[in-house]
Short mmCIF file of C-alpha atoms and ligand atoms in Angstrom, two decimals:
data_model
loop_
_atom_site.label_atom_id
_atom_site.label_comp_id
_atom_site.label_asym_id
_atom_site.label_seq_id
_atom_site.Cartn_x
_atom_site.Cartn_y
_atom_site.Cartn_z
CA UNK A 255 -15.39 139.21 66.78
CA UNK A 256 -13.17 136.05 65.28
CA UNK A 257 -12.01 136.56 61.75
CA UNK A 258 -13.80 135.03 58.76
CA UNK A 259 -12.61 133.99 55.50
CA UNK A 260 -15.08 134.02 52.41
CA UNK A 261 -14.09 132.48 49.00
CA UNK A 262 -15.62 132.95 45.40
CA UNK A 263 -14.54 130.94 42.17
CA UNK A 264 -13.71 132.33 38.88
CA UNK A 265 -15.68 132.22 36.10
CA UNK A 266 -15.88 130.85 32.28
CA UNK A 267 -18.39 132.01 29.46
CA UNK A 268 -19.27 129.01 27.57
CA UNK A 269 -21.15 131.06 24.68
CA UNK A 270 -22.87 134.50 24.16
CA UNK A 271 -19.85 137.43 25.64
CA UNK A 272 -20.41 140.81 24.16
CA UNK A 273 -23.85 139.77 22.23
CA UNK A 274 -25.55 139.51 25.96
CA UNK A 275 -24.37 143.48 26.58
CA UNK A 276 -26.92 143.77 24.38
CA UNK A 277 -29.69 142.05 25.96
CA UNK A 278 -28.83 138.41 23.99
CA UNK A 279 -28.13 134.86 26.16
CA UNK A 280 -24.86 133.70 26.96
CA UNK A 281 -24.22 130.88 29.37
CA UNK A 282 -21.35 130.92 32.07
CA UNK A 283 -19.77 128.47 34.50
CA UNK A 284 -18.12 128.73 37.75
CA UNK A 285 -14.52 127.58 37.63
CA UNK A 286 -13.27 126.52 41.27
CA UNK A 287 -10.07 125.53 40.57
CA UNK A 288 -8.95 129.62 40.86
CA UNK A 289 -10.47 131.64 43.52
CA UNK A 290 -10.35 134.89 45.40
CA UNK A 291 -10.10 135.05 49.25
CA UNK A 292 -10.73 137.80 52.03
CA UNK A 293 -10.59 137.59 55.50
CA UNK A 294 -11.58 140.03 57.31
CA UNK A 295 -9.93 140.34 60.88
CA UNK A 296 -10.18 142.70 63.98
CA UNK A 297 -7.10 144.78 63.80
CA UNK A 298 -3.93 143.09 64.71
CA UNK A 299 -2.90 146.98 65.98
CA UNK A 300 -4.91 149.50 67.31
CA UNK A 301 -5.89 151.91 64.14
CA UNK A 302 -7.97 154.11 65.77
CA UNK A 303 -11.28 152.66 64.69
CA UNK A 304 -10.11 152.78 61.10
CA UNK A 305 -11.13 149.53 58.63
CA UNK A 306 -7.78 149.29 56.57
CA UNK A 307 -7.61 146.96 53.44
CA UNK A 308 -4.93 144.99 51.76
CA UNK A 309 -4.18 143.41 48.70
CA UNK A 310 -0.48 142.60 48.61
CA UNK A 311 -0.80 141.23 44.86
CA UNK A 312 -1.68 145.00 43.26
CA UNK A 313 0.38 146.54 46.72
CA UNK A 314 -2.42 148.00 48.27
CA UNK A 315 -2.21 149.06 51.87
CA UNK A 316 -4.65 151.72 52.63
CA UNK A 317 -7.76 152.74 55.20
CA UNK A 318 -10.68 153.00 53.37
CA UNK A 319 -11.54 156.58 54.35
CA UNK A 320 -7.72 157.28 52.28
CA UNK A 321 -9.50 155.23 49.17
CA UNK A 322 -11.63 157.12 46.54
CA UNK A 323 -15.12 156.23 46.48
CA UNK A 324 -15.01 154.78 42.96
CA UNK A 325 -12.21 152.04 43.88
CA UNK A 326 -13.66 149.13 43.40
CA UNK A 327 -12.87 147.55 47.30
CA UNK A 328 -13.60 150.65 48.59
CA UNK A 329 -16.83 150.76 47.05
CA UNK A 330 -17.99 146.88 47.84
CA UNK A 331 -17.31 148.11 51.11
CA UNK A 332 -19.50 150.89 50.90
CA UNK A 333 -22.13 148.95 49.51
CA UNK A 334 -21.90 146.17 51.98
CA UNK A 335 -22.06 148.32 55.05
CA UNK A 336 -25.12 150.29 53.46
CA UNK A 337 -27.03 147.28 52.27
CA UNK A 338 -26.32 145.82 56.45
CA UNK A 339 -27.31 149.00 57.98
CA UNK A 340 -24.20 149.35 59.40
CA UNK A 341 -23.94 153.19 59.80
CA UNK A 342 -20.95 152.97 61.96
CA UNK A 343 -19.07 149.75 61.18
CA UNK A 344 -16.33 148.45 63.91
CA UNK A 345 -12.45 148.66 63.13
CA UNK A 346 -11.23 145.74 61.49
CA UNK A 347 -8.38 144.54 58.61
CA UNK A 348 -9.42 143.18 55.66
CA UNK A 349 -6.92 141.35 53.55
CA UNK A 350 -7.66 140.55 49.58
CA UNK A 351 -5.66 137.85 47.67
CA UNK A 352 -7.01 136.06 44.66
CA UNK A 353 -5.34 133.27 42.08
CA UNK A 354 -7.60 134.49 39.18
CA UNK A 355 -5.12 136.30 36.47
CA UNK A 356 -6.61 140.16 36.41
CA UNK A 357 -7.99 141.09 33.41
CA UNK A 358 -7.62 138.00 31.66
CA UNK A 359 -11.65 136.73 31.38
CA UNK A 360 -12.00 134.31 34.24
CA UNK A 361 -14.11 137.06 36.44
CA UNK A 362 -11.55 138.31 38.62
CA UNK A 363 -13.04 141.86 39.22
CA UNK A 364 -16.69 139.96 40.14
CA UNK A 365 -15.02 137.44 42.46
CA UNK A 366 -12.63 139.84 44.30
CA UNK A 367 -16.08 142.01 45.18
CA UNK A 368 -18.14 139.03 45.72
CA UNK A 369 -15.73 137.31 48.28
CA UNK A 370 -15.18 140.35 50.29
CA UNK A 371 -18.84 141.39 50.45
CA UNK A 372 -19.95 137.83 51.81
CA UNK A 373 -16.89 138.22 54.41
CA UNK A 374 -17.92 141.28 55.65
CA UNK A 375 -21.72 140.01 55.90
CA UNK A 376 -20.49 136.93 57.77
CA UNK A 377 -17.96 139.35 60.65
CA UNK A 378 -20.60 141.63 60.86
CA UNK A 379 -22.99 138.52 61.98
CA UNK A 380 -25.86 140.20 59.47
CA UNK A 381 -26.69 137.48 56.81
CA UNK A 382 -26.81 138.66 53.10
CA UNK A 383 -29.20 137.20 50.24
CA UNK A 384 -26.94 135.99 47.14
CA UNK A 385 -29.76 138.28 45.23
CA UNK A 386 -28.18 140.99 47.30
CA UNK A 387 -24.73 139.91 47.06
CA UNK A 388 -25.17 139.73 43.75
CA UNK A 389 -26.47 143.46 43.11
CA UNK A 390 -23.43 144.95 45.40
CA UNK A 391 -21.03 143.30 42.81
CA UNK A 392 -22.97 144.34 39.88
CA UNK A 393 -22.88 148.00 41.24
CA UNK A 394 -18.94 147.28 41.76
CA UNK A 395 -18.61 146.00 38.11
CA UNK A 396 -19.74 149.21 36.70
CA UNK A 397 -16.99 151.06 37.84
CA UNK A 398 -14.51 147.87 36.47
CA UNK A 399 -16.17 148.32 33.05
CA UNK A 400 -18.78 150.91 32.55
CA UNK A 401 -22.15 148.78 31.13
CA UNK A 402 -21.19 145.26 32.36
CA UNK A 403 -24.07 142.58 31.45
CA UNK A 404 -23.95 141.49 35.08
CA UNK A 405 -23.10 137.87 34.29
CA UNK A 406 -19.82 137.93 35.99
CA UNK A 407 -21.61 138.86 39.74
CA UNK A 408 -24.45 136.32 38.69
CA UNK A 409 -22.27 133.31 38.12
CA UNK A 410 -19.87 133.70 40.72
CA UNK A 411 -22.80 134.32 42.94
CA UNK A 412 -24.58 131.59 42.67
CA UNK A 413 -21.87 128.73 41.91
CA UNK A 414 -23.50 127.21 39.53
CA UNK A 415 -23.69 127.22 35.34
CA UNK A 416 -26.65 130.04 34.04
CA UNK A 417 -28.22 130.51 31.48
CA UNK A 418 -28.28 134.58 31.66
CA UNK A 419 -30.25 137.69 30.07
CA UNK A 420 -29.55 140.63 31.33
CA UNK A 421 -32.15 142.17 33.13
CA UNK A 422 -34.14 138.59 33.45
CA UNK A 423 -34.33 136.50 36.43
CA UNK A 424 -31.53 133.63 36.26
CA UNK A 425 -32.15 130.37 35.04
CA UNK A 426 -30.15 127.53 35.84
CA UNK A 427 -28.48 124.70 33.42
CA UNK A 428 -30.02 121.40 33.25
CA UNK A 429 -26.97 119.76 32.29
CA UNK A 430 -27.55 116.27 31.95
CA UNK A 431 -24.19 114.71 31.65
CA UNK A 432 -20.80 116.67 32.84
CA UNK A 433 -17.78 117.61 30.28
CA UNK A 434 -14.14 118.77 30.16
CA UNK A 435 -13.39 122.27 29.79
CA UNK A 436 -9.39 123.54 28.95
CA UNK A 437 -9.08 127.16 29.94
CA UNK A 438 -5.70 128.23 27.93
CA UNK A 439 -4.79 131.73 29.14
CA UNK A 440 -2.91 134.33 26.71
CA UNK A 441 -1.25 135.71 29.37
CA UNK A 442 -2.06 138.84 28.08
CA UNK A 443 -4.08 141.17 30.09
CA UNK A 444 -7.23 142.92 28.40
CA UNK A 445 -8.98 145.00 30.55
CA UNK A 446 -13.05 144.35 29.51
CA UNK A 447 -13.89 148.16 29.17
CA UNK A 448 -11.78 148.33 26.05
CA UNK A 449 -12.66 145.99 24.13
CA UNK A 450 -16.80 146.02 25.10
CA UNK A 451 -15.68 150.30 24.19
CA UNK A 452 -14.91 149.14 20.90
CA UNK A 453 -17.56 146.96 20.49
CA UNK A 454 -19.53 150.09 21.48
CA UNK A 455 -18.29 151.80 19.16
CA UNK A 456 -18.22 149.58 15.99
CA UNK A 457 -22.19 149.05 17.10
CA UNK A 458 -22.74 152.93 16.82
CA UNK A 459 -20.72 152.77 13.30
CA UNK A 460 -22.97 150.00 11.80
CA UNK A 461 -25.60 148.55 14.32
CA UNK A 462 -27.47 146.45 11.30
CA UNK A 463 -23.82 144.63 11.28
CA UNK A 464 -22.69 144.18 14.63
CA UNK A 465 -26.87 143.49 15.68
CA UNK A 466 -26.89 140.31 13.00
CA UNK A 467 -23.92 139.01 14.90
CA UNK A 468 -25.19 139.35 18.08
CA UNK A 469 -28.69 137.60 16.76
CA UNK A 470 -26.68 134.57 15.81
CA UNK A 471 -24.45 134.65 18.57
CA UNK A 472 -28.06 134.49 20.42
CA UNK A 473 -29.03 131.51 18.60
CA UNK A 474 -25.96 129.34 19.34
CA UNK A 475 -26.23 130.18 22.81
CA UNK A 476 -29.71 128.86 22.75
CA UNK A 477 -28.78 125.49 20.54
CA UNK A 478 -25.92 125.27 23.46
CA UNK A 479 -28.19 125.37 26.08
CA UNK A 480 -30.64 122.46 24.15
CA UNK A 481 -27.79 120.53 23.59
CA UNK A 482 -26.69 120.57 26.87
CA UNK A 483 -29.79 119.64 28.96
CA UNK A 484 -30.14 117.01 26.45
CA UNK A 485 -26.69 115.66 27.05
CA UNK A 486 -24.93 116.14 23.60
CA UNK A 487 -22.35 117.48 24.78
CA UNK A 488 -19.94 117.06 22.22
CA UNK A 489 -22.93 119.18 19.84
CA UNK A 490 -21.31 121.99 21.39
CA UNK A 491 -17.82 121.91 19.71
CA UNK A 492 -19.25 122.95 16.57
CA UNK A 493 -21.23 125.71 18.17
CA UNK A 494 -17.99 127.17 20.05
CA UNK A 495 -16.08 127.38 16.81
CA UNK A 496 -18.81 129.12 15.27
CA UNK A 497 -19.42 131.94 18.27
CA UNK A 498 -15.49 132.09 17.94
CA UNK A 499 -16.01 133.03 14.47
CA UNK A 500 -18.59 135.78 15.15
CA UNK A 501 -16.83 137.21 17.46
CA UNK A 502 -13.86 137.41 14.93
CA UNK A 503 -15.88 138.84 12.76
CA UNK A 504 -16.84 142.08 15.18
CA UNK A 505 -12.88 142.80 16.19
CA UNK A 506 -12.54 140.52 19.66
CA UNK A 507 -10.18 138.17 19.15
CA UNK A 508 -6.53 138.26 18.76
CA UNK A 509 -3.46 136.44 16.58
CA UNK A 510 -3.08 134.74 20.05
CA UNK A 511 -6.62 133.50 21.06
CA UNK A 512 -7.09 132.09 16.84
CA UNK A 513 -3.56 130.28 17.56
CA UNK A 514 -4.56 128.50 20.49
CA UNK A 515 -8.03 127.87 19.25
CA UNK A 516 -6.71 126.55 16.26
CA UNK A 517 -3.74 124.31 18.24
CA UNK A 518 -6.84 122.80 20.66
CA UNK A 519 -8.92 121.69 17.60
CA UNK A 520 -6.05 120.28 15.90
CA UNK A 521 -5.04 118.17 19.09
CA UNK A 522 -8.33 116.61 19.51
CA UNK A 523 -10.98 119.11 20.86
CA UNK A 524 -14.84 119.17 19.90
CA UNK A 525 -14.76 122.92 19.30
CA UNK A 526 -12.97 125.87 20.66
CA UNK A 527 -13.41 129.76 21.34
CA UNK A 528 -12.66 133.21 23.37
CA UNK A 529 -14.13 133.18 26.63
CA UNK A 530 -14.88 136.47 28.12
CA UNK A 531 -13.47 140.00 26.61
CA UNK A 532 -11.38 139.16 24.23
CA UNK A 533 -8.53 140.31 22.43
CA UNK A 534 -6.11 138.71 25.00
CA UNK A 535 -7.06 136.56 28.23
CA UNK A 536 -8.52 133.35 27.76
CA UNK A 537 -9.88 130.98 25.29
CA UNK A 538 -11.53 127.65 26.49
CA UNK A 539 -11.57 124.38 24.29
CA UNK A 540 -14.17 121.29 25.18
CA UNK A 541 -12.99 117.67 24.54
CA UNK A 542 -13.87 114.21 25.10
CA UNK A 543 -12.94 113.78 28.89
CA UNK A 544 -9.68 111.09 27.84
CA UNK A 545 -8.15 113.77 25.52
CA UNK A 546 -7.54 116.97 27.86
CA UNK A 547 -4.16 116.31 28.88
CA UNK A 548 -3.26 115.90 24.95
CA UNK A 549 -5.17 119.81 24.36
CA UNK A 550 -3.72 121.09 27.40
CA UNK A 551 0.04 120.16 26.11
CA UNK A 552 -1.04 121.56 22.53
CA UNK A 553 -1.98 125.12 24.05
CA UNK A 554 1.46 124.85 25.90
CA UNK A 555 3.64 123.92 23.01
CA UNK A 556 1.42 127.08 21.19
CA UNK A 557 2.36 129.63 23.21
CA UNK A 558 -0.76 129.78 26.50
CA UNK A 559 1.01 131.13 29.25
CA UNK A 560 -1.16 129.07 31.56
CA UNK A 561 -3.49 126.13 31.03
CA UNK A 562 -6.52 124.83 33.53
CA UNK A 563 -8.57 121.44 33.14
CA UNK A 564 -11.77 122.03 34.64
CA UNK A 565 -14.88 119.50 34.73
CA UNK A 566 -18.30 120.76 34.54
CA UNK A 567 -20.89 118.59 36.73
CA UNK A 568 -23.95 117.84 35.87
CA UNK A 569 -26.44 118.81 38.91
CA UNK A 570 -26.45 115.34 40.17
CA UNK A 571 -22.52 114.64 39.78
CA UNK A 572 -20.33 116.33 42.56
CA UNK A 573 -17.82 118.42 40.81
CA UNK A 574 -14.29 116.93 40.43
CA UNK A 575 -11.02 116.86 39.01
CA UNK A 576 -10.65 114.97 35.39
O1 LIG B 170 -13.73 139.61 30.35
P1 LIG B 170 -14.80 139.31 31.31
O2 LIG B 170 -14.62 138.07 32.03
O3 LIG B 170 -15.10 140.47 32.22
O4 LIG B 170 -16.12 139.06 30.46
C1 LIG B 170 -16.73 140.10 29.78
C2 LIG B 170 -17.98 139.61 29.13
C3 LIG B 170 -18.60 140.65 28.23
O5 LIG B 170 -19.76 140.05 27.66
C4 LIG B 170 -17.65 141.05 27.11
C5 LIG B 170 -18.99 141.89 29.01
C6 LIG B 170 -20.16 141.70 29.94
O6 LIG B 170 -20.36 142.57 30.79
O7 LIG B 170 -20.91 140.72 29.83
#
């Protein structure tokens, strides 16, 4: 069998993290400009019919059978080969590698298990449905954070910006006109199980609190999503900075992520807010598409260890670089 390589982007939530746990919108975009990568390879040495794995970013070198069952490669393996009917799979190498930051909001976990479940589909010659792609990684992101929503898998499944409730089939954006993203990156790692644990837990301390945040968090989501099929997309400045202030409010963000929010409105931005987890990884700031370099040296100069301009098509405008 020749090897095969299978990609999958990252990932940015736009509006709605946490709130859509618990069963609210939130709307998420595919960000290509970081990406994982498997290929999967017959062995370059004979391993006695073993499938090995590697990953030389987190030093993993390891035959699956040596792996437990809840590591997270070992189990999208596990799930693959069950969901192909593969009872007894043929030897081969599969090596991992990814530019997404781990823990740091931009989908990592989702895109590592999504790429190497579509490379295994495509050397084993047995074609996989994204819906099915998309359930492996889901399974995969429980053991990477306990009750994920299951936007992660969705979004980096199907490429495209959604408009997602858990448990609901997946609508797509309308956008009508494209915009400018910044992605400024902490640099500090939070894995999601903590801080969606705390979340948890504030929830069980005072739901009538944490559930009226998570009602208006729902509400700006839904404005966001109106404003963007109508093409206003500068509307949605004002409704970041607000879902960055709810999510203040119930304990997610961090000195950090309010530094560079605050640096990105001050240079110029519509609106700015954590994306993802919170309390470290990433916060993302929209502008007007002439003023992202100007943003992107403001979250530099305040501290982001990394900064990425994306652009956000609209369906009919072939994504590209601003
Ligand atoms: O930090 P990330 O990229 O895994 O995003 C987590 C988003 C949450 O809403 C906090 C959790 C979830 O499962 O949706």
């Amino acid at each position: 069998m020749p090897a095969v390589t299978a990609t999958a982007p990252g990932k940015s939530i736009l509006f709605g993290e946490h709130a859509v746990v618990y069963g609210r919108p939130a709307i998420a975009v595919p960000v290509s400009q970081v990406k994982a990568e498997v290929v999967v390879a017959p062995p370059a040495s004979p391993r006695g019919g073993k499938i090995h794995l590697s990953a030389p970013q987190i030093a993993l070198s390891a035959d699956l059978e040596d792996l437990p069952a809840d590591d997270p490669l070992a189990a999208a393996v596990a799930g693959t080969l069950r969901e192909l009917s593969v009872p007894a799979p043929p030897p081969m190498d599969i090596r991992i590698s990814s530019t997404i930051p781990i823990a740091g909001g931009l989908g990592s976990g989702a895109a590592v298990s999504v790429a190497l479940i579509r490379a295994l589909s495509a050397y084993l010659e047995v074609p996989l449905a994204d819906e099915a792609v998309s359930a492996i990684a889901f399974e995969v992101e429980k053991i990477h954070h306990g009750t994920p929503s299951g936007i992660d898998n969705t979004v980096i499944t199907y490429r495209k910006p959604v408009f997602y409730i858990r448990g609901q089939p997946i609508e797509a954006v309308r956008l009508k006109s494209g915009f400018t993203l910044i992605i400024g990156d902490t640099g500090i790692a939070s894995p999601t199980s903590l801080a969606v644990g705390d979340v948890r837990a504030g929830w069980s301390r005072d739901p009538a609190f944490f559930e009226a945040r998570f009602d208006e968090i729902g509400r700006l989501t839904r404005e966001a999503l109106r404003q963007m099929e109508a093409g206003r997309v500068e509307r949605l400045g004002p409704l970041m900075d607000q879902n960055h202030s709810l999510l203040q409010e119930i304990g997610v963000s961090s000195p950090e992520l309010d530094r560079l929010c605050l640096a990105a409105r001050v240079a110029g931005s519509w609106g700015a807010k954590l994306s993802g987890a919170g309390r470290g990884g990433n916060m993302i700031a929209i502008t007007p598409a002439g003023g992202a370099q100007a943003v992107a040296s403001a979250l530099e100069n305040a501290g982001a260890a990394r900064v990425l301009i994306t652009r956000v098509g609209a369906a009919q405008e072939a994504p590209r670089d601003p």
